[in-house]
Amino acid sequence: MLTYTLRRLLGMIPTILIISVVCFAVIKLQPGNFTDQYLEDPRFTRETADAIRRQLGLDQPAIVQYGRWLWGVVSRFDFGYSFFQNRPVTSVIGELLGWTVLISGLTLLVSWLVAVPLGIYTAFNRNGLGAQIANFLGYVGLAIPDFLASLLLVALVLSLGGTNVGGILSSQYIDAPWSWPKILDLLNHLWIPVIAIGLEGVAGLMRQMRASMLDVLTQDYVRTAKAKGLPQQKVIWRHAVRNAINPMISLAGLSLPALISGTIVASIVLNLPTIGPMLYTSLLNKDQYMALTLLMMSAVLLLLGNLLSDLLLAWSDPRVRYS
Amino acid sequence: MLKRSFTALALITLALAGSALAAPKKVTGYGSLGIVNGKAGGTYTLALGDSPQSLNYYGVIDNNLGLVAQQLFDGLMEFNLSTYKLEPALAESVAVSSDGKTYTFKLRRDVKWSDGQAFNADDVIYTYQNLIMNPEARAGDPGNFKLDGKPVEMKKVDAYTVQFVLPRPAPAFLLQQRYFIMPQHKFGNVKGAAVNNVWPSNTAPADIVGTGPFKLTSYTAGQKVALTKNANYWKVDADGTKLPYLNAVEFLVIRDPQAQVAQFLAGNVDQLNVTGAQFPDLKQREVSGAAFKVFRSTALFGSPPFVAYNFDAKDAALAKLFSDVRFRRAMQGALNRDRIIDTVYNGLASLPGHGVAPVNKDWYANTKPQLGKFDIAAVGTALNALGIKDTNGDGVRNLPGGKNLEFDLTYGTDSSVYPALAAIIQSDFAKAGVKVNLKGILSSKLLSTGQSGDWEMILHAFGDQPDPELRKPIWQPGGALYYWHRTLQPAVDGGTPNLAKMFPWEKEIYGIFNDAATTTSRSTRKALYTRWQLIFAQNLPVTPIAKPENIGAVSNKFGNYIYNLGVIPGYNPVPLIYQK
């Protein structure tokens, strides 16, 4: 198992390198320059554009820019400077990482906690009224994009006279030290993104779980278990769910990159201090090292997520052991 | 040619040197704007489109930083809030020599930085020499301190006097001296490219020191920038009460304009600038008793949209047509300005000026008659006269070679007005037999697309300024932003434009801007700019569409609200705002 993990980890290095080259090339191939956004300012002249290009090393060939970045990462774990903020990319990302992980983690958790039991329930009660309702709500959740759901919830809160319409904290708590009222205020804001973003994922996961469950339920060993008189609970949890959950574990690994890029639009609409909007603006304005670093983070999370899900799979399913 | 008006200059000096030395500046005379004496206290919350990228105004061009910096810093000069006339700010007075080449600023002696240190000429010299005139500073303005290739000299006369000596008279020079002055004692002696690294956004708030009405107390990335009253501020109201009235100003970071409106309606944001499209909804809520007021103001600043045709379009037949003033004039008749003002701006716009806002009494020349009328039949007649007729009966006119008269209209998709404008233009042009294909791009890419030359017709806007001289790179043929006729641009930066390729009217405008830039006589400049506006209106290098009104909404909790477009250095009404 350990050698397998090590082998997988080492195998990631060339993949990551190739991904970084592709990402950098794509960022570079995008038309326009970092300085284009300033053209409209009367203070901005062509001399300033040249000075900025020189200062940022943009006058060097792309291969040199990439090489320097890579060398910085490898030798000093330095992911370059954000052109926008004129300070290291890592410090800029660091400021938002906490909130990003909290919000994305929470919404992922909610999606799973709601979707998996609902999937199981709807598989067992295929024709029941409850399942029909759950299915219907699931489809509605799937059909409404997260940003629209956010806007609808904001409009609802607004019409009920609430003030928690976006953001993650009320103004007076933003720079205040942590306290119970601050946590309550946080919870009062947090439920909107959790519902809006979390529910979008529910339908898909629920259908997956249901399909996978239905598959398993027709298997001989489930029929045998039922036939030998095992209690229903045991049939479900011990025999059916344990087998049906395998595809879900693979899915879970794939959802890890959503931590960064999953909530861009909803974050803009709901005004959340997460990394998503930063990825968007950095790509739009060619803040290349910021964009590259965020894309790499996303790629690394995907690879790690895959590895984790493989390991989990091996743990949960004796048939998939890699030794 | 240069007629110098000694009396006028002497008058400026007198008027500006009015107040006594070592006294705070009294802010009075705004009764007409409804300004009353306020009371101290309160927190005023505004929206910010994103976190400021840095806290160093000269380190990055950033609108959000500009909005915050406006409350933290001051310049030597500032605008009168009601007349837009220049007044001394950190300068106590300014004297201009009779040849219009020497500007002597006497600084206020009573000004203290927010950390208690005294403000003096060294701060001004440092800011100008190492930040504003520094070609390595990413948000400096060195271009304005080289006239005809020769530098503007600057020297310290004494601890409270600085002097600028210009190589030639430049009448708009004073107008430009609204640059924020930075504290030398905090910047140390940083020079060159290193100035860009001062005050990144994670600097400790106490280190951000200014002379402005407020000082920084906290910066939370992605969420909020908080300011508190600067007890050392150098302005007082009519009664001698210290300004600002407010205890604190907070900027909430809210990226999405709709989300800003939601936060405003929820009472989390106290003031918001809105568009004509949002006006009916907000006004209706106001009328039905919401706790805010919506204000309309025909302010001088703001960006009126125009359409331009690419004189150097890649398609030679189109380039030839677009360069023909008869075509541009004909197509103006297919621009339904009334319908646009009515439906796109909900009536909250007026007919545009040509390069000068109609409300700008100093310079505006009445060009309304040249705007013509919306008349599709007349467009047809004019195009027929140009030999552009529908020869194959498909409803689209044909160019002399037989090709359909069909071109792309590049516009910004992420805007509340551009898409609607583009759709109206497309449908009205179609009625005249001209096929327009819409090509949407991000609004932030409009200018770079314009400058790349890769477009045929474009819908764009440039901001109006109080003095046409400040918009010279846009409206002077061959200027860096005169992108609809790119072949005029000089081979090397700062060189002479390609005069040979200019149309006679472009040559005349070129000369007008050169003359007006060196004439100190106001009446001569007025005559020159009047001529320019008329030539502009007749030849339509671009065709202006409408001048939108500025609309702001403010909570009823606050008094003394004056509309402020956004980042206009030297125009800051916030110190007068008070909580009722």
PDB file of N, CA and C in Angstrom, chain A residues 219-247:
ATOM      1  N   GLN A 219     -28.835  -7.353  -7.260  1.00  0.00           N
ATOM      2  CA  GLN A 219     -27.794  -8.380  -7.214  1.00  0.00           C
ATOM      3  C   GLN A 219     -28.261  -9.586  -6.388  1.00  0.00           C
ATOM      4  N   ASP A 220     -27.673 -10.712  -6.720  1.00  0.00           N
ATOM      5  CA  ASP A 220     -28.053 -11.948  -6.036  1.00  0.00           C
ATOM      6  C   ASP A 220     -27.803 -11.879  -4.537  1.00  0.00           C
ATOM      7  N   TYR A 221     -26.631 -11.299  -4.151  1.00  0.00           N
ATOM      8  CA  TYR A 221     -26.292 -11.367  -2.724  1.00  0.00           C
ATOM      9  C   TYR A 221     -27.254 -10.556  -1.867  1.00  0.00           C
ATOM     10  N   VAL A 222     -27.874  -9.517  -2.464  1.00  0.00           N
ATOM     11  CA  VAL A 222     -28.859  -8.767  -1.689  1.00  0.00           C
ATOM     12  C   VAL A 222     -30.122  -9.617  -1.532  1.00  0.00           C
ATOM     13  N   ARG A 223     -30.489 -10.268  -2.654  1.00  0.00           N
ATOM     14  CA  ARG A 223     -31.663 -11.140  -2.568  1.00  0.00           C
ATOM     15  C   ARG A 223     -31.414 -12.241  -1.539  1.00  0.00           C
ATOM     16  N   THR A 224     -30.210 -12.820  -1.564  1.00  0.00           N
ATOM     17  CA  THR A 224     -29.861 -13.869  -0.619  1.00  0.00           C
ATOM     18  C   THR A 224     -29.968 -13.344   0.810  1.00  0.00           C
ATOM     19  N   ALA A 225     -29.397 -12.171   1.008  1.00  0.00           N
ATOM     20  CA  ALA A 225     -29.427 -11.605   2.355  1.00  0.00           C
ATOM     21  C   ALA A 225     -30.857 -11.438   2.838  1.00  0.00           C
ATOM     22  N   LYS A 226     -31.702 -10.938   1.901  1.00  0.00           N
ATOM     23  CA  LYS A 226     -33.103 -10.755   2.269  1.00  0.00           C
ATOM     24  C   LYS A 226     -33.740 -12.112   2.570  1.00  0.00           C
ATOM     25  N   ALA A 227     -33.410 -13.065   1.683  1.00  0.00           N
ATOM     26  CA  ALA A 227     -34.051 -14.379   1.764  1.00  0.00           C
ATOM     27  C   ALA A 227     -33.693 -15.084   3.064  1.00  0.00           C
ATOM     28  N   LYS A 228     -32.448 -14.871   3.534  1.00  0.00           N
ATOM     29  CA  LYS A 228     -32.088 -15.587   4.750  1.00  0.00           C
ATOM     30  C   LYS A 228     -32.593 -14.861   5.990  1.00  0.00           C
ATOM     31  N   GLY A 229     -33.398 -13.831   5.764  1.00  0.00           N
ATOM     32  CA  GLY A 229     -34.128 -13.213   6.866  1.00  0.00           C
ATOM     33  C   GLY A 229     -33.375 -12.170   7.637  1.00  0.00           C
ATOM     34  N   LEU A 230     -32.324 -11.589   7.044  1.00  0.00           N
ATOM     35  CA  LEU A 230     -31.620 -10.511   7.738  1.00  0.00           C
ATOM     36  C   LEU A 230     -32.546  -9.314   7.898  1.00  0.00           C
ATOM     37  N   PRO A 231     -32.377  -8.600   9.005  1.00  0.00           N
ATOM     38  CA  PRO A 231     -33.220  -7.402   9.150  1.00  0.00           C
ATOM     39  C   PRO A 231     -32.935  -6.384   8.042  1.00  0.00           C
ATOM     40  N   GLN A 232     -33.962  -5.652   7.688  1.00  0.00           N
ATOM     41  CA  GLN A 232     -33.883  -4.677   6.586  1.00  0.00           C
ATOM     42  C   GLN A 232     -32.671  -3.753   6.733  1.00  0.00           C
ATOM     43  N   GLN A 233     -32.485  -3.199   7.956  1.00  0.00           N
ATOM     44  CA  GLN A 233     -31.377  -2.266   8.193  1.00  0.00           C
ATOM     45  C   GLN A 233     -30.047  -2.879   7.820  1.00  0.00           C
ATOM     46  N   LYS A 234     -29.890  -4.132   8.194  1.00  0.00           N
ATOM     47  CA  LYS A 234     -28.627  -4.796   7.948  1.00  0.00           C
ATOM     48  C   LYS A 234     -28.432  -5.009   6.455  1.00  0.00           C
ATOM     49  N   VAL A 235     -29.507  -5.373   5.773  1.00  0.00           N
ATOM     50  CA  VAL A 235     -29.418  -5.563   4.319  1.00  0.00           C
ATOM     51  C   VAL A 235     -28.969  -4.258   3.668  1.00  0.00           C
ATOM     52  N   ILE A 236     -29.612  -3.171   4.105  1.00  0.00           N
ATOM     53  CA  ILE A 236     -29.296  -1.884   3.484  1.00  0.00           C
ATOM     54  C   ILE A 236     -27.848  -1.505   3.746  1.00  0.00           C
ATOM     55  N   TRP A 237     -27.507  -1.405   5.012  1.00  0.00           N
ATOM     56  CA  TRP A 237     -26.213  -0.798   5.350  1.00  0.00           C
ATOM     57  C   TRP A 237     -25.041  -1.734   5.154  1.00  0.00           C
ATOM     58  N   ARG A 238     -25.205  -2.988   5.446  1.00  0.00           N
ATOM     59  CA  ARG A 238     -24.101  -3.913   5.416  1.00  0.00           C
ATOM     60  C   ARG A 238     -23.858  -4.411   3.988  1.00  0.00           C
ATOM     61  N   HIS A 239     -24.935  -4.702   3.296  1.00  0.00           N
ATOM     62  CA  HIS A 239     -24.763  -5.346   1.994  1.00  0.00           C
ATOM     63  C   HIS A 239     -24.939  -4.394   0.821  1.00  0.00           C
ATOM     64  N   ALA A 240     -26.001  -3.604   0.883  1.00  0.00           N
ATOM     65  CA  ALA A 240     -26.281  -2.771  -0.300  1.00  0.00           C
ATOM     66  C   ALA A 240     -25.405  -1.529  -0.338  1.00  0.00           C
ATOM     67  N   VAL A 241     -25.549  -0.702   0.705  1.00  0.00           N
ATOM     68  CA  VAL A 241     -24.856   0.592   0.682  1.00  0.00           C
ATOM     69  C   VAL A 241     -23.355   0.410   0.526  1.00  0.00           C
ATOM     70  N   ARG A 242     -22.791  -0.520   1.226  1.00  0.00           N
ATOM     71  CA  ARG A 242     -21.343  -0.677   1.207  1.00  0.00           C
ATOM     72  C   ARG A 242     -20.835  -0.930  -0.210  1.00  0.00           C
ATOM     73  N   ASN A 243     -21.621  -1.614  -0.975  1.00  0.00           N
ATOM     74  CA  ASN A 243     -21.223  -1.855  -2.362  1.00  0.00           C
ATOM     75  C   ASN A 243     -21.591  -0.697  -3.290  1.00  0.00           C
ATOM     76  N   ALA A 244     -22.735  -0.089  -2.957  1.00  0.00           N
ATOM     77  CA  ALA A 244     -23.219   0.973  -3.852  1.00  0.00           C
ATOM     78  C   ALA A 244     -22.391   2.244  -3.704  1.00  0.00           C
ATOM     79  N   ILE A 245     -21.660   2.350  -2.612  1.00  0.00           N
ATOM     80  CA  ILE A 245     -20.987   3.618  -2.337  1.00  0.00           C
ATOM     81  C   ILE A 245     -19.704   3.775  -3.159  1.00  0.00           C
ATOM     82  N   ASN A 246     -19.209   2.698  -3.753  1.00  0.00           N
ATOM     83  CA  ASN A 246     -17.928   2.773  -4.466  1.00  0.00           C
ATOM     84  C   ASN A 246     -17.848   3.876  -5.521  1.00  0.00           C
ATOM     85  N   PRO A 247     -18.819   3.956  -6.428  1.00  0.00           N
ATOM     86  CA  PRO A 247     -18.726   5.027  -7.436  1.00  0.00           C
ATOM     87  C   PRO A 247     -18.766   6.401  -6.784  1.00  0.00           C
TER      88      PRO A 247
END
